[in-house]
Amino acid sequence: MIRVLVADDQALVRGAVVTLLGLEPDLDVVAEAGRGDEVLDLVRAHDVDVALLDVEMPGMDGIEVCRSLIASGMGVRSLIVTTFGRPGFVRRALEAGAAGFVVKDTPASELADAVRRVHAGERVIDGALAAESLIEGANPLTVREQDVLRAALGGAPIAVVAKAVHLSEGTVRNYLSSAMAKTATSTRAEAAVHARDRGWL
Amino acid sequence: MIRVLVADDQALVRGAVVTLLGLEPDLDVVAEAGRGDEVLDLVRAHDVDVALLDVEMPGMDGIEVCRSLIASGMGVRSLIVTTFGRPGFVRRALEAGAAGFVVKDTPASELADAVRRVHAGERVIDGALAAESLIEGANPLTVREQDVLRAALGGAPIAVVAKAVHLSEGTVRNYLSSAMAKTATSTRAEAAVHARDRGWL
DNA sequence: AACTCACCATGACATCTGTCAGGTGCAGTC
DNA sequence: GACTGCACCTGACAGATGTCATGGTGAGTT
């Protein structure tokens, strides 16, 4: 029996996935979480083999959770499941020690199989996404550029961004300018969505 | 037996929901769709009682699908299911003739119940969202303001937006300016995300 | 018929932004 | 110790942006 944990903030999706996996004879869903920061304790308490982690979660994002699970030294293997197929996510997930990465577009029938393969020690990566993240290359943005872009995501004026990241307006403009060059865009707002869509933030 | 159709672009979620509902003795999932524009034909072919429609779908969005189902004159009742609890969506869904509106945050156990109540002729609306869309009031944006904001969502410069909507740059700036006033924001990018987050676009 | 409002546009203005050229300091690394 | 790259900053400048005043059209109200 493979002991599985399912973490997803959308109760409906979580519940549905749980029943789906519960139907498999060799899988046993022993825990559920609606927030990222609940996962570690649940894994500890229930001796989980495979953790199914959504990327978008309140409390702690799925990739961070994965990292903390690795750090904990327990034998859990993480399978990241996400809505948005952003190439940058794959890279970050693998660096965090994830054993698998699938998008929610994949047929339901393949999910149980992915869990089994991950449990068996294989790496399961969505093919299309793997290819994309290869040709994409690594995240070209520096840490500060990412900070500034994150603050600029809502479209706020530069003065507000500068306050949010505790930098001078001029410095913010320079970071934005270089980010715009790297993303081949011409406004900060454009650069921000471009970076987000690639999973660089 | 209540005959149900499930439409959601994410195969995993769709499959999970289908099995979840399939377990209910009085529900029969007779059709599935991964795109909005497939729904009408499927409903026609399978004599569906209740259509579960996701808002975000390629081809045709869930609310439009709902409208087209009403227009078709068949006796289907639509239950809108969405990831994002945007108040404006509720209003639009109801205007389109939807019989119910639930977010994917709701517990899985309640979904089957919602389907039954919708089939029985009740209106099922997520409580929190209903309240929000009441205090929110109607969408204050004019049609053109919405067009322009949609084009400005990606953060493109005004010249590009103007070309996209076939208007002069000055006119675009005027529309954006009034949209910014209505949304109490100070940049077009801010106004655009603000409007999107309320379901005004 | 007078009125309101969405629609489309122009021109002028102050301000905001993005670019460029320059400078400092600090951490690696060869 | 020289070199490189990132972090921070300044100042100056052209062009983009947001505001405002103004004006015209047509659809719908009162």
GROMACS .gro file of C-alpha atoms (C1' of nucleotides) in nm:
model
  462
    1MET     CA    1   0.000   0.000   0.000
    2ILE     CA    2   0.132   0.346  -0.097
    3ARG     CA    3   0.046   0.607   0.163
    4VAL     CA    4  -0.050   0.936  -0.003
    5LEU     CA    5  -0.109   1.294   0.114
    6VAL     CA    6  -0.307   1.540  -0.100
    7ALA     CA    7  -0.250   1.915  -0.059
    8ASP     CA    8  -0.460   2.161  -0.257
    9ASP     CA    9  -0.633   2.477  -0.143
   10GLN     CA   10  -0.946   2.423  -0.351
   11ALA     CA   11  -1.160   2.195  -0.140
   12LEU     CA   12  -1.361   2.069  -0.434
   13VAL     CA   13  -1.057   1.969  -0.636
   14ARG     CA   14  -0.886   1.822  -0.332
   15GLY     CA   15  -1.189   1.616  -0.241
   16ALA     CA   16  -1.233   1.495  -0.595
   17VAL     CA   17  -0.869   1.391  -0.628
   18VAL     CA   18  -0.885   1.215  -0.294
   19THR     CA   19  -1.181   1.001  -0.399
   20LEU     CA   20  -1.022   0.938  -0.735
   21LEU     CA   21  -0.703   0.806  -0.580
   22GLY     CA   22  -0.896   0.628  -0.306
   23LEU     CA   23  -1.051   0.405  -0.571
   24GLU     CA   24  -0.711   0.262  -0.662
   25PRO     CA   25  -0.654  -0.061  -0.473
   26ASP     CA   26  -0.286   0.002  -0.402
   27LEU     CA   27  -0.319   0.365  -0.293
   28ASP     CA   28  -0.426   0.487   0.047
   29VAL     CA   29  -0.496   0.858   0.100
   30VAL     CA   30  -0.400   0.903   0.464
   31ALA     CA   31  -0.407   1.283   0.490
   32GLU     CA   32  -0.537   1.601   0.327
   33ALA     CA   33  -0.421   1.961   0.357
   34GLY     CA   34  -0.577   2.287   0.239
   35ARG     CA   35  -0.274   2.501   0.323
   36GLY     CA   36   0.095   2.457   0.259
   37ASP     CA   37   0.202   2.508   0.618
   38GLU     CA   38  -0.009   2.216   0.740
   39VAL     CA   39   0.172   1.959   0.530
   40LEU     CA   40   0.491   1.901   0.728
   41ASP     CA   41   0.309   1.809   1.048
   42LEU     CA   42   0.064   1.585   0.864
   43VAL     CA   43   0.344   1.400   0.690
   44ARG     CA   44   0.519   1.350   1.021
   45ALA     CA   45   0.203   1.221   1.184
   46HIS     CA   46   0.088   0.987   0.909
   47ASP     CA   47   0.405   0.833   0.771
   48VAL     CA   48   0.337   0.944   0.415
   49ASP     CA   49   0.511   0.786   0.114
   50VAL     CA   50   0.410   1.030  -0.158
   51ALA     CA   51   0.294   1.392  -0.114
   52LEU     CA   52   0.081   1.543  -0.391
   53LEU     CA   53   0.145   1.917  -0.370
   54ASP     CA   54  -0.032   2.200  -0.550
   55VAL     CA   55   0.193   2.497  -0.626
   56GLU     CA   56  -0.062   2.770  -0.550
   57MET     CA   57  -0.150   2.742  -0.183
   58PRO     CA   58  -0.194   2.982   0.108
   59GLY     CA   59   0.054   2.962   0.393
   60MET     CA   60   0.341   2.812   0.198
   61ASP     CA   61   0.371   2.738  -0.172
   62GLY     CA   62   0.407   2.381  -0.291
   63ILE     CA   63   0.770   2.416  -0.391
   64GLU     CA   64   0.869   2.549  -0.049
   65VAL     CA   65   0.677   2.266   0.112
   66CYS     CA   66   0.874   2.024  -0.102
   67ARG     CA   67   1.198   2.182   0.011
   68SER     CA   68   1.098   2.158   0.376
   69LEU     CA   69   1.003   1.793   0.333
   70ILE     CA   70   1.345   1.714   0.189
   71ALA     CA   71   1.508   1.906   0.472
   72SER     CA   72   1.310   1.711   0.728
   73GLY     CA   73   1.496   1.399   0.624
   74MET     CA   74   1.184   1.183   0.607
   75GLY     CA   75   1.153   0.950   0.315
   76VAL     CA   76   0.860   1.129   0.152
   77ARG     CA   77   0.869   1.184  -0.221
   78SER     CA   78   0.698   1.496  -0.359
   79LEU     CA   79   0.485   1.509  -0.671
   80ILE     CA   80   0.407   1.868  -0.770
   81VAL     CA   81   0.071   1.925  -0.937
   82THR     CA   82  -0.009   2.263  -1.081
   83THR     CA   83  -0.269   2.454  -1.276
   84PHE     CA   84  -0.028   2.675  -1.463
   85GLY     CA   85   0.233   2.511  -1.680
   86ARG     CA   86   0.510   2.763  -1.622
   87PRO     CA   87   0.850   2.643  -1.732
   88GLY     CA   88   1.031   2.818  -1.448
   89PHE     CA   89   0.829   2.618  -1.197
   90VAL     CA   90   0.967   2.288  -1.323
   91ARG     CA   91   1.324   2.400  -1.271
   92ARG     CA   92   1.252   2.536  -0.926
   93ALA     CA   93   1.061   2.224  -0.827
   94LEU     CA   94   1.345   1.998  -0.932
   95GLU     CA   95   1.598   2.213  -0.750
   96ALA     CA   96   1.377   2.186  -0.443
   97GLY     CA   97   1.403   1.809  -0.472
   98ALA     CA   98   1.067   1.719  -0.624
   99ALA     CA   99   1.036   1.370  -0.767
  100GLY     CA  100   0.768   1.462  -1.017
  101PHE     CA  101   0.589   1.749  -1.185
  102VAL     CA  102   0.253   1.722  -1.362
  103VAL     CA  103  -0.001   1.980  -1.478
  104LYS     CA  104  -0.370   1.956  -1.406
  105ASP     CA  105  -0.431   1.915  -1.778
  106THR     CA  106  -0.311   1.557  -1.769
  107PRO     CA  107  -0.582   1.289  -1.785
  108ALA     CA  108  -0.705   1.172  -1.447
  109SER     CA  109  -0.612   0.815  -1.527
  110GLU     CA  110  -0.245   0.906  -1.540
  111LEU     CA  111  -0.235   1.057  -1.195
  112ALA     CA  112  -0.242   0.731  -1.003
  113ASP     CA  113   0.023   0.600  -1.234
  114ALA     CA  114   0.241   0.901  -1.170
  115VAL     CA  115   0.208   0.842  -0.797
  116ARG     CA  116   0.317   0.481  -0.839
  117ARG     CA  117   0.614   0.570  -1.053
  118VAL     CA  118   0.726   0.839  -0.813
  119HIS     CA  119   0.696   0.592  -0.528
  120ALA     CA  120   0.903   0.344  -0.722
  121GLY     CA  121   1.184   0.598  -0.742
  122GLU     CA  122   1.127   0.725  -1.094
  123ARG     CA  123   1.118   1.090  -1.194
  124VAL     CA  124   0.791   1.188  -1.360
  125ILE     CA  125   0.803   1.515  -1.552
  126ASP     CA  126   0.541   1.650  -1.788
  127GLY     CA  127   0.697   1.615  -2.132
  128ALA     CA  128   0.586   1.938  -2.295
  129LEU     CA  129   0.686   2.138  -1.992
  130ALA     CA  130   1.025   1.972  -1.965
  131ALA     CA  131   1.101   2.066  -2.324
  132GLU     CA  132   0.985   2.422  -2.271
  133SER     CA  133   1.194   2.473  -1.960
  134LEU     CA  134   1.496   2.340  -2.144
  135ILE     CA  135   1.477   2.578  -2.439
  136GLU     CA  136   1.372   2.856  -2.206
  137GLY     CA  137   1.694   2.835  -2.011
  138ALA     CA  138   1.739   2.948  -1.655
  139ASN     CA  139   1.578   3.251  -1.497
  140PRO     CA  140   1.788   3.546  -1.619
  141LEU     CA  141   1.662   3.787  -1.352
  142THR     CA  142   1.866   3.881  -1.050
  143VAL     CA  143   1.709   3.857  -0.705
  144ARG     CA  144   1.647   4.231  -0.685
  145GLU     CA  145   1.494   4.241  -1.028
  146GLN     CA  146   1.254   3.972  -0.917
  147ASP     CA  147   1.168   4.163  -0.600
  148VAL     CA  148   1.096   4.478  -0.793
  149LEU     CA  149   0.891   4.299  -1.057
  150ARG     CA  150   0.685   4.126  -0.792
  151ALA     CA  151   0.608   4.464  -0.637
  152ALA     CA  152   0.525   4.601  -0.980
  153LEU     CA  153   0.287   4.317  -1.069
  154GLY     CA  154  -0.021   4.507  -0.958
  155GLY     CA  155   0.068   4.798  -1.183
  156ALA     CA  156   0.149   5.037  -0.901
  157PRO     CA  157   0.342   5.358  -0.981
  158ILE     CA  158   0.717   5.348  -0.930
  159ALA     CA  159   0.706   5.560  -0.615
  160VAL     CA  160   0.492   5.292  -0.448
  161VAL     CA  161   0.714   5.010  -0.571
  162ALA     CA  162   1.019   5.193  -0.437
  163LYS     CA  163   0.859   5.220  -0.094
  164ALA     CA  164   0.756   4.856  -0.097
  165VAL     CA  165   1.108   4.730  -0.164
  166HIS     CA  166   1.287   5.003   0.035
  167LEU     CA  167   1.491   5.137  -0.257
  168SER     CA  168   1.526   5.476  -0.420
  169GLU     CA  169   1.304   5.549  -0.718
  170GLY     CA  170   1.604   5.578  -0.945
  171THR     CA  171   1.730   5.235  -0.847
  172VAL     CA  172   1.389   5.085  -0.904
  173ARG     CA  173   1.375   5.237  -1.247
  174ASN     CA  174   1.715   5.091  -1.328
  175TYR     CA  175   1.615   4.742  -1.217
  176LEU     CA  176   1.293   4.767  -1.411
  177SER     CA  177   1.481   4.889  -1.713
  178SER     CA  178   1.716   4.593  -1.710
  179ALA     CA  179   1.427   4.354  -1.647
  180MET     CA  180   1.248   4.503  -1.945
  181ALA     CA  181   1.557   4.446  -2.156
  182LYS     CA  182   1.580   4.083  -2.045
  183THR     CA  183   1.214   4.019  -2.115
  184ALA     CA  184   1.214   4.217  -2.440
  185THR     CA  185   0.925   4.433  -2.324
  186SER     CA  186   0.873   4.807  -2.313
  187THR     CA  187   0.681   4.878  -1.994
  188ARG     CA  188   0.728   4.755  -1.638
  189ALA     CA  189   0.378   4.608  -1.632
  190GLU     CA  190   0.453   4.405  -1.942
  191ALA     CA  191   0.782   4.285  -1.798
  192ALA     CA  192   0.610   4.181  -1.477
  193VAL     CA  193   0.341   3.966  -1.640
  194HIS     CA  194   0.595   3.822  -1.881
  195ALA     CA  195   0.819   3.716  -1.593
  196ARG     CA  196   0.529   3.578  -1.393
  197ASP     CA  197   0.402   3.373  -1.686
  198ARG     CA  198   0.740   3.207  -1.714
  199GLY     CA  199   0.750   3.125  -1.345
  200TRP     CA  200   1.039   3.362  -1.279
  201LEU     CA  201   0.872   3.527  -0.979
  202MET     CA  202  -3.163   0.967  -1.220
  203ILE     CA  203  -3.024   1.315  -1.281
  204ARG     CA  204  -2.827   1.333  -1.605
  205VAL     CA  205  -2.517   1.550  -1.562
  206LEU     CA  206  -2.257   1.703  -1.794
  207VAL     CA  207  -1.919   1.817  -1.662
  208ALA     CA  208  -1.724   2.085  -1.850
  209ASP     CA  209  -1.377   2.187  -1.730
  210ASP     CA  210  -1.061   2.240  -1.928
  211GLN     CA  211  -0.832   2.079  -1.671
  212ALA     CA  212  -0.852   1.710  -1.746
  213LEU     CA  213  -0.742   1.607  -1.400
  214VAL     CA  214  -1.002   1.814  -1.224
  215ARG     CA  215  -1.270   1.714  -1.470
  216GLY     CA  216  -1.192   1.345  -1.430
  217ALA     CA  217  -1.187   1.373  -1.055
  218VAL     CA  218  -1.519   1.553  -1.040
  219VAL     CA  219  -1.671   1.300  -1.276
  220THR     CA  220  -1.575   1.006  -1.056
  221LEU     CA  221  -1.684   1.195  -0.748
  222LEU     CA  222  -2.031   1.257  -0.889
  223GLY     CA  223  -2.043   0.911  -1.042
  224LEU     CA  224  -2.033   0.763  -0.695
  225GLU     CA  225  -2.365   0.924  -0.608
  226PRO     CA  226  -2.647   0.678  -0.668
  227ASP     CA  227  -2.889   0.932  -0.810
  228LEU     CA  228  -2.646   1.108  -1.042
  229ASP     CA  229  -2.537   0.991  -1.384
  230VAL     CA  230  -2.251   1.169  -1.561
  231VAL     CA  231  -2.347   1.125  -1.925
  232ALA     CA  232  -2.098   1.360  -2.090
  233GLU     CA  233  -1.771   1.547  -2.041
  234ALA     CA  234  -1.628   1.849  -2.221
  235GLY     CA  235  -1.283   2.006  -2.214
  236ARG     CA  236  -1.383   2.313  -2.416
  237GLY     CA  237  -1.676   2.549  -2.396
  238ASP     CA  238  -1.776   2.515  -2.759
  239GLU     CA  239  -1.826   2.141  -2.730
  240VAL     CA  240  -2.097   2.168  -2.467
  241LEU     CA  241  -2.401   2.263  -2.673
  242ASP     CA  242  -2.373   1.963  -2.904
  243LEU     CA  243  -2.309   1.725  -2.617
  244VAL     CA  244  -2.612   1.851  -2.428
  245ARG     CA  245  -2.825   1.807  -2.739
  246ALA     CA  246  -2.695   1.454  -2.791
  247HIS     CA  247  -2.722   1.328  -2.435
  248ASP     CA  248  -3.039   1.486  -2.299
  249VAL     CA  249  -2.861   1.650  -2.005
  250ASP     CA  250  -3.051   1.773  -1.697
  251VAL     CA  251  -2.776   1.970  -1.524
  252ALA     CA  252  -2.461   2.116  -1.683
  253LEU     CA  253  -2.164   2.183  -1.454
  254LEU     CA  254  -1.970   2.463  -1.624
  255ASP     CA  255  -1.628   2.601  -1.540
  256VAL     CA  256  -1.591   2.972  -1.617
  257GLU     CA  257  -1.236   2.958  -1.749
  258MET     CA  258  -1.242   2.743  -2.063
  259PRO     CA  259  -1.096   2.764  -2.413
  260GLY     CA  260  -1.337   2.803  -2.703
  261MET     CA  261  -1.620   2.964  -2.511
  262ASP     CA  262  -1.635   3.075  -2.149
  263GLY     CA  263  -1.878   2.909  -1.909
  264ILE     CA  264  -2.109   3.206  -1.885
  265GLU     CA  265  -2.147   3.229  -2.262
  266VAL     CA  266  -2.212   2.856  -2.274
  267CYS     CA  267  -2.484   2.906  -2.018
  268ARG     CA  268  -2.640   3.179  -2.229
  269SER     CA  269  -2.635   2.960  -2.538
  270LEU     CA  270  -2.795   2.673  -2.347
  271ILE     CA  271  -3.079   2.900  -2.235
  272ALA     CA  272  -3.119   3.025  -2.592
  273SER     CA  273  -3.136   2.671  -2.723
  274GLY     CA  274  -3.462   2.624  -2.537
  275MET     CA  275  -3.367   2.286  -2.396
  276GLY     CA  276  -3.451   2.223  -2.035
  277VAL     CA  277  -3.091   2.211  -1.910
  278ARG     CA  278  -3.008   2.394  -1.592
  279SER     CA  279  -2.659   2.541  -1.558
  280LEU     CA  280  -2.444   2.528  -1.246
  281ILE     CA  281  -2.138   2.752  -1.278
  282VAL     CA  282  -1.826   2.633  -1.097
  283THR     CA  283  -1.526   2.860  -1.082
  284THR     CA  284  -1.178   2.891  -0.936
  285PHE     CA  285  -1.187   3.265  -0.886
  286GLY     CA  286  -1.455   3.408  -0.664
  287ARG     CA  287  -1.506   3.729  -0.853
  288PRO     CA  288  -1.821   3.915  -0.758
  289GLY     CA  289  -1.886   4.040  -1.110
  290PHE     CA  290  -1.903   3.682  -1.234
  291VAL     CA  291  -2.202   3.603  -1.015
  292ARG     CA  292  -2.401   3.889  -1.157
  293ARG     CA  293  -2.311   3.800  -1.514
  294ALA     CA  294  -2.385   3.434  -1.457
  295LEU     CA  295  -2.729   3.509  -1.318
  296GLU     CA  296  -2.804   3.747  -1.604
  297ALA     CA  297  -2.704   3.468  -1.840
  298GLY     CA  298  -2.965   3.248  -1.676
  299ALA     CA  299  -2.749   3.028  -1.454
  300ALA     CA  300  -2.931   2.831  -1.186
  301GLY     CA  301  -2.635   2.812  -0.953
  302PHE     CA  302  -2.290   2.947  -0.881
  303VAL     CA  303  -2.030   2.779  -0.659
  304VAL     CA  304  -1.657   2.828  -0.614
  305LYS     CA  305  -1.407   2.544  -0.615
  306ASP     CA  306  -1.333   2.619  -0.250
  307THR     CA  307  -1.658   2.457  -0.142
  308PRO     CA  308  -1.628   2.111   0.013
  309ALA     CA  309  -1.662   1.825  -0.233
  310SER     CA  310  -1.951   1.680  -0.039
  311GLU     CA  311  -2.165   1.983  -0.116
  312LEU     CA  312  -2.125   1.959  -0.490
  313ALA     CA  313  -2.360   1.667  -0.541
  314ASP     CA  314  -2.609   1.840  -0.320
  315ALA     CA  315  -2.582   2.159  -0.524
  316VAL     CA  316  -2.651   1.957  -0.838
  317ARG     CA  317  -2.963   1.805  -0.679
  318ARG     CA  318  -3.094   2.138  -0.562
  319VAL     CA  319  -3.037   2.297  -0.900
  320HIS     CA  320  -3.218   2.008  -1.063
  321ALA     CA  321  -3.507   2.053  -0.821
  322GLY     CA  322  -3.546   2.410  -0.941
  323GLU     CA  323  -3.369   2.588  -0.659
  324ARG     CA  324  -3.112   2.862  -0.703
  325VAL     CA  325  -2.779   2.776  -0.540
  326ILE     CA  326  -2.547   3.072  -0.490
  327ASP     CA  327  -2.229   3.080  -0.286
  328GLY     CA  328  -2.316   3.290   0.019
  329ALA     CA  329  -1.999   3.491   0.063
  330LEU     CA  330  -1.989   3.574  -0.305
  331ALA     CA  331  -2.353   3.675  -0.318
  332ALA     CA  332  -2.295   3.922  -0.035
  333GLU     CA  333  -1.986   4.060  -0.203
  334SER     CA  334  -2.154   4.113  -0.535
  335LEU     CA  335  -2.437   4.291  -0.360
  336ILE     CA  336  -2.224   4.546  -0.179
  337GLU     CA  337  -2.001   4.574  -0.484
  338GLY     CA  338  -2.286   4.698  -0.697
  339ALA     CA  339  -2.299   4.666  -1.073
  340ASN     CA  340  -2.006   4.699  -1.310
  341PRO     CA  341  -1.952   5.078  -1.344
  342LEU     CA  342  -1.744   5.050  -1.661
  343THR     CA  343  -1.880   5.131  -2.004
  344VAL     CA  344  -1.833   4.881  -2.284
  345ARG     CA  345  -1.547   5.077  -2.437
  346GLU     CA  346  -1.375   5.117  -2.105
  347GLN     CA  347  -1.386   4.741  -2.067
  348ASP     CA  348  -1.247   4.689  -2.418
  349VAL     CA  349  -0.959   4.922  -2.353
  350LEU     CA  350  -0.881   4.774  -2.013
  351ARG     CA  351  -0.881   4.424  -2.158
  352ALA     CA  352  -0.628   4.536  -2.417
  353ALA     CA  353  -0.424   4.705  -2.145
  354LEU     CA  354  -0.419   4.397  -1.919
  355GLY     CA  355  -0.083   4.277  -2.045
  356GLY     CA  356   0.075   4.613  -1.966
  357ALA     CA  357   0.126   4.713  -2.330
  358PRO     CA  358   0.203   5.078  -2.410
  359ILE     CA  359  -0.090   5.298  -2.508
  360ALA     CA  360   0.006   5.306  -2.876
  361VAL     CA  361  -0.035   4.928  -2.890
  362VAL     CA  362  -0.363   4.937  -2.703
  363ALA     CA  363  -0.493   5.203  -2.941
  364LYS     CA  364  -0.410   4.986  -3.240
  365ALA     CA  365  -0.569   4.680  -3.080
  366VAL     CA  366  -0.903   4.854  -3.024
  367HIS     CA  367  -0.890   5.073  -3.338
  368LEU     CA  368  -0.911   5.404  -3.155
  369SER     CA  369  -0.690   5.713  -3.142
  370GLU     CA  370  -0.430   5.731  -2.865
  371GLY     CA  371  -0.600   6.031  -2.714
  372THR     CA  372  -0.933   5.852  -2.691
  373VAL     CA  373  -0.768   5.553  -2.531
  374ARG     CA  374  -0.606   5.777  -2.273
  375ASN     CA  375  -0.942   5.932  -2.196
  376TYR     CA  376  -1.110   5.596  -2.145
  377LEU     CA  377  -0.823   5.477  -1.931
  378SER     CA  378  -0.838   5.795  -1.731
  379SER     CA  379  -1.207   5.753  -1.655
  380ALA     CA  380  -1.154   5.385  -1.576
  381MET     CA  381  -0.879   5.480  -1.336
  382ALA     CA  382  -1.113   5.725  -1.168
  383LYS     CA  383  -1.383   5.460  -1.132
  384THR     CA  384  -1.141   5.207  -0.990
  385ALA     CA  385  -0.963   5.462  -0.770
  386THR     CA  386  -0.625   5.372  -0.918
  387SER     CA  387  -0.346   5.579  -1.064
  388THR     CA  388  -0.207   5.377  -1.355
  389ARG     CA  389  -0.375   5.189  -1.638
  390ALA     CA  390  -0.212   4.864  -1.533
  391GLU     CA  391  -0.350   4.899  -1.184
  392ALA     CA  392  -0.695   4.979  -1.316
  393ALA     CA  393  -0.684   4.675  -1.544
  394VAL     CA  394  -0.597   4.422  -1.272
  395HIS     CA  395  -0.843   4.586  -1.036
  396ALA     CA  396  -1.123   4.551  -1.289
  397ARG     CA  397  -1.027   4.194  -1.376
  398ASP     CA  398  -1.019   4.091  -1.011
  399ARG     CA  399  -1.375   4.211  -0.971
  400GLY     CA  400  -1.491   4.022  -1.278
  401TRP     CA  401  -1.564   4.340  -1.470
  402LEU     CA  402  -1.381   4.224  -1.783
  403DA     C1'  403  -3.764   6.951  -2.743
  404DA     C1'  404  -3.447   6.945  -2.390
  405DC     C1'  405  -3.167   6.640  -2.150
  406DT     C1'  406  -2.843   6.285  -2.033
  407DC     C1'  407  -2.505   5.970  -2.139
  408DA     C1'  408  -2.193   5.670  -2.408
  409DC     C1'  409  -1.896   5.741  -2.773
  410DC     C1'  410  -1.508   5.951  -3.036
  411DA     C1'  411  -1.181   6.296  -3.096
  412DT     C1'  412  -0.822   6.697  -3.040
  413DG     C1'  413  -0.477   6.986  -2.807
  414DA     C1'  414  -0.214   7.148  -2.410
  415DC     C1'  415   0.006   7.071  -1.980
  416DA     C1'  416   0.252   6.870  -1.581
  417DT     C1'  417   0.422   6.466  -1.438
  418DC     C1'  418   0.576   6.004  -1.467
  419DT     C1'  419   0.879   5.667  -1.694
  420DG     C1'  420   1.244   5.451  -1.929
  421DT     C1'  421   1.720   5.520  -2.090
  422DC     C1'  422   2.182   5.627  -2.051
  423DA     C1'  423   2.612   5.752  -1.845
  424DG     C1'  424   2.826   5.760  -1.460
  425DG     C1'  425   2.980   5.637  -0.962
  426DT     C1'  426   3.062   5.338  -0.503
  427DG     C1'  427   3.112   4.914  -0.240
  428DC     C1'  428   3.118   4.426  -0.171
  429DA     C1'  429   3.170   3.929  -0.269
  430DG     C1'  430   3.367   3.575  -0.526
  431DT     C1'  431   3.738   3.378  -0.821
  432DC     C1'  432   4.126   3.313  -1.104
  433DG     C1'  433   4.557   4.164  -0.649
  434DA     C1'  434   4.304   4.232  -1.065
  435DC     C1'  435   3.871   4.103  -1.249
  436DT     C1'  436   3.390   4.031  -1.275
  437DG     C1'  437   2.919   4.064  -1.140
  438DC     C1'  438   2.559   4.225  -0.848
  439DA     C1'  439   2.386   4.560  -0.538
  440DC     C1'  440   2.291   5.038  -0.479
  441DC     C1'  441   2.279   5.516  -0.593
  442DT     C1'  442   2.269   5.996  -0.869
  443DG     C1'  443   2.156   6.312  -1.243
  444DA     C1'  444   1.990   6.443  -1.692
  445DC     C1'  445   1.694   6.393  -2.085
  446DA     C1'  446   1.335   6.247  -2.431
  447DG     C1'  447   0.930   6.054  -2.472
  448DA     C1'  448   0.517   5.831  -2.269
  449DT     C1'  449   0.136   5.899  -1.972
  450DG     C1'  450  -0.255   6.097  -1.713
  451DT     C1'  451  -0.548   6.513  -1.663
  452DC     C1'  452  -0.832   6.857  -1.821
  453DA     C1'  453  -1.097   7.156  -2.125
  454DT     C1'  454  -1.362   7.132  -2.520
  455DG     C1'  455  -1.650   6.981  -2.895
  456DG     C1'  456  -1.928   6.690  -3.198
  457DT     C1'  457  -2.250   6.271  -3.286
  458DG     C1'  458  -2.627   5.961  -3.195
  459DA     C1'  459  -2.945   5.681  -2.885
  460DG     C1'  460  -3.249   5.688  -2.529
  461DT     C1'  461  -3.531   5.962  -2.153
  462DT     C1'  462  -3.828   6.278  -1.956
   0.00000   0.00000   0.00000
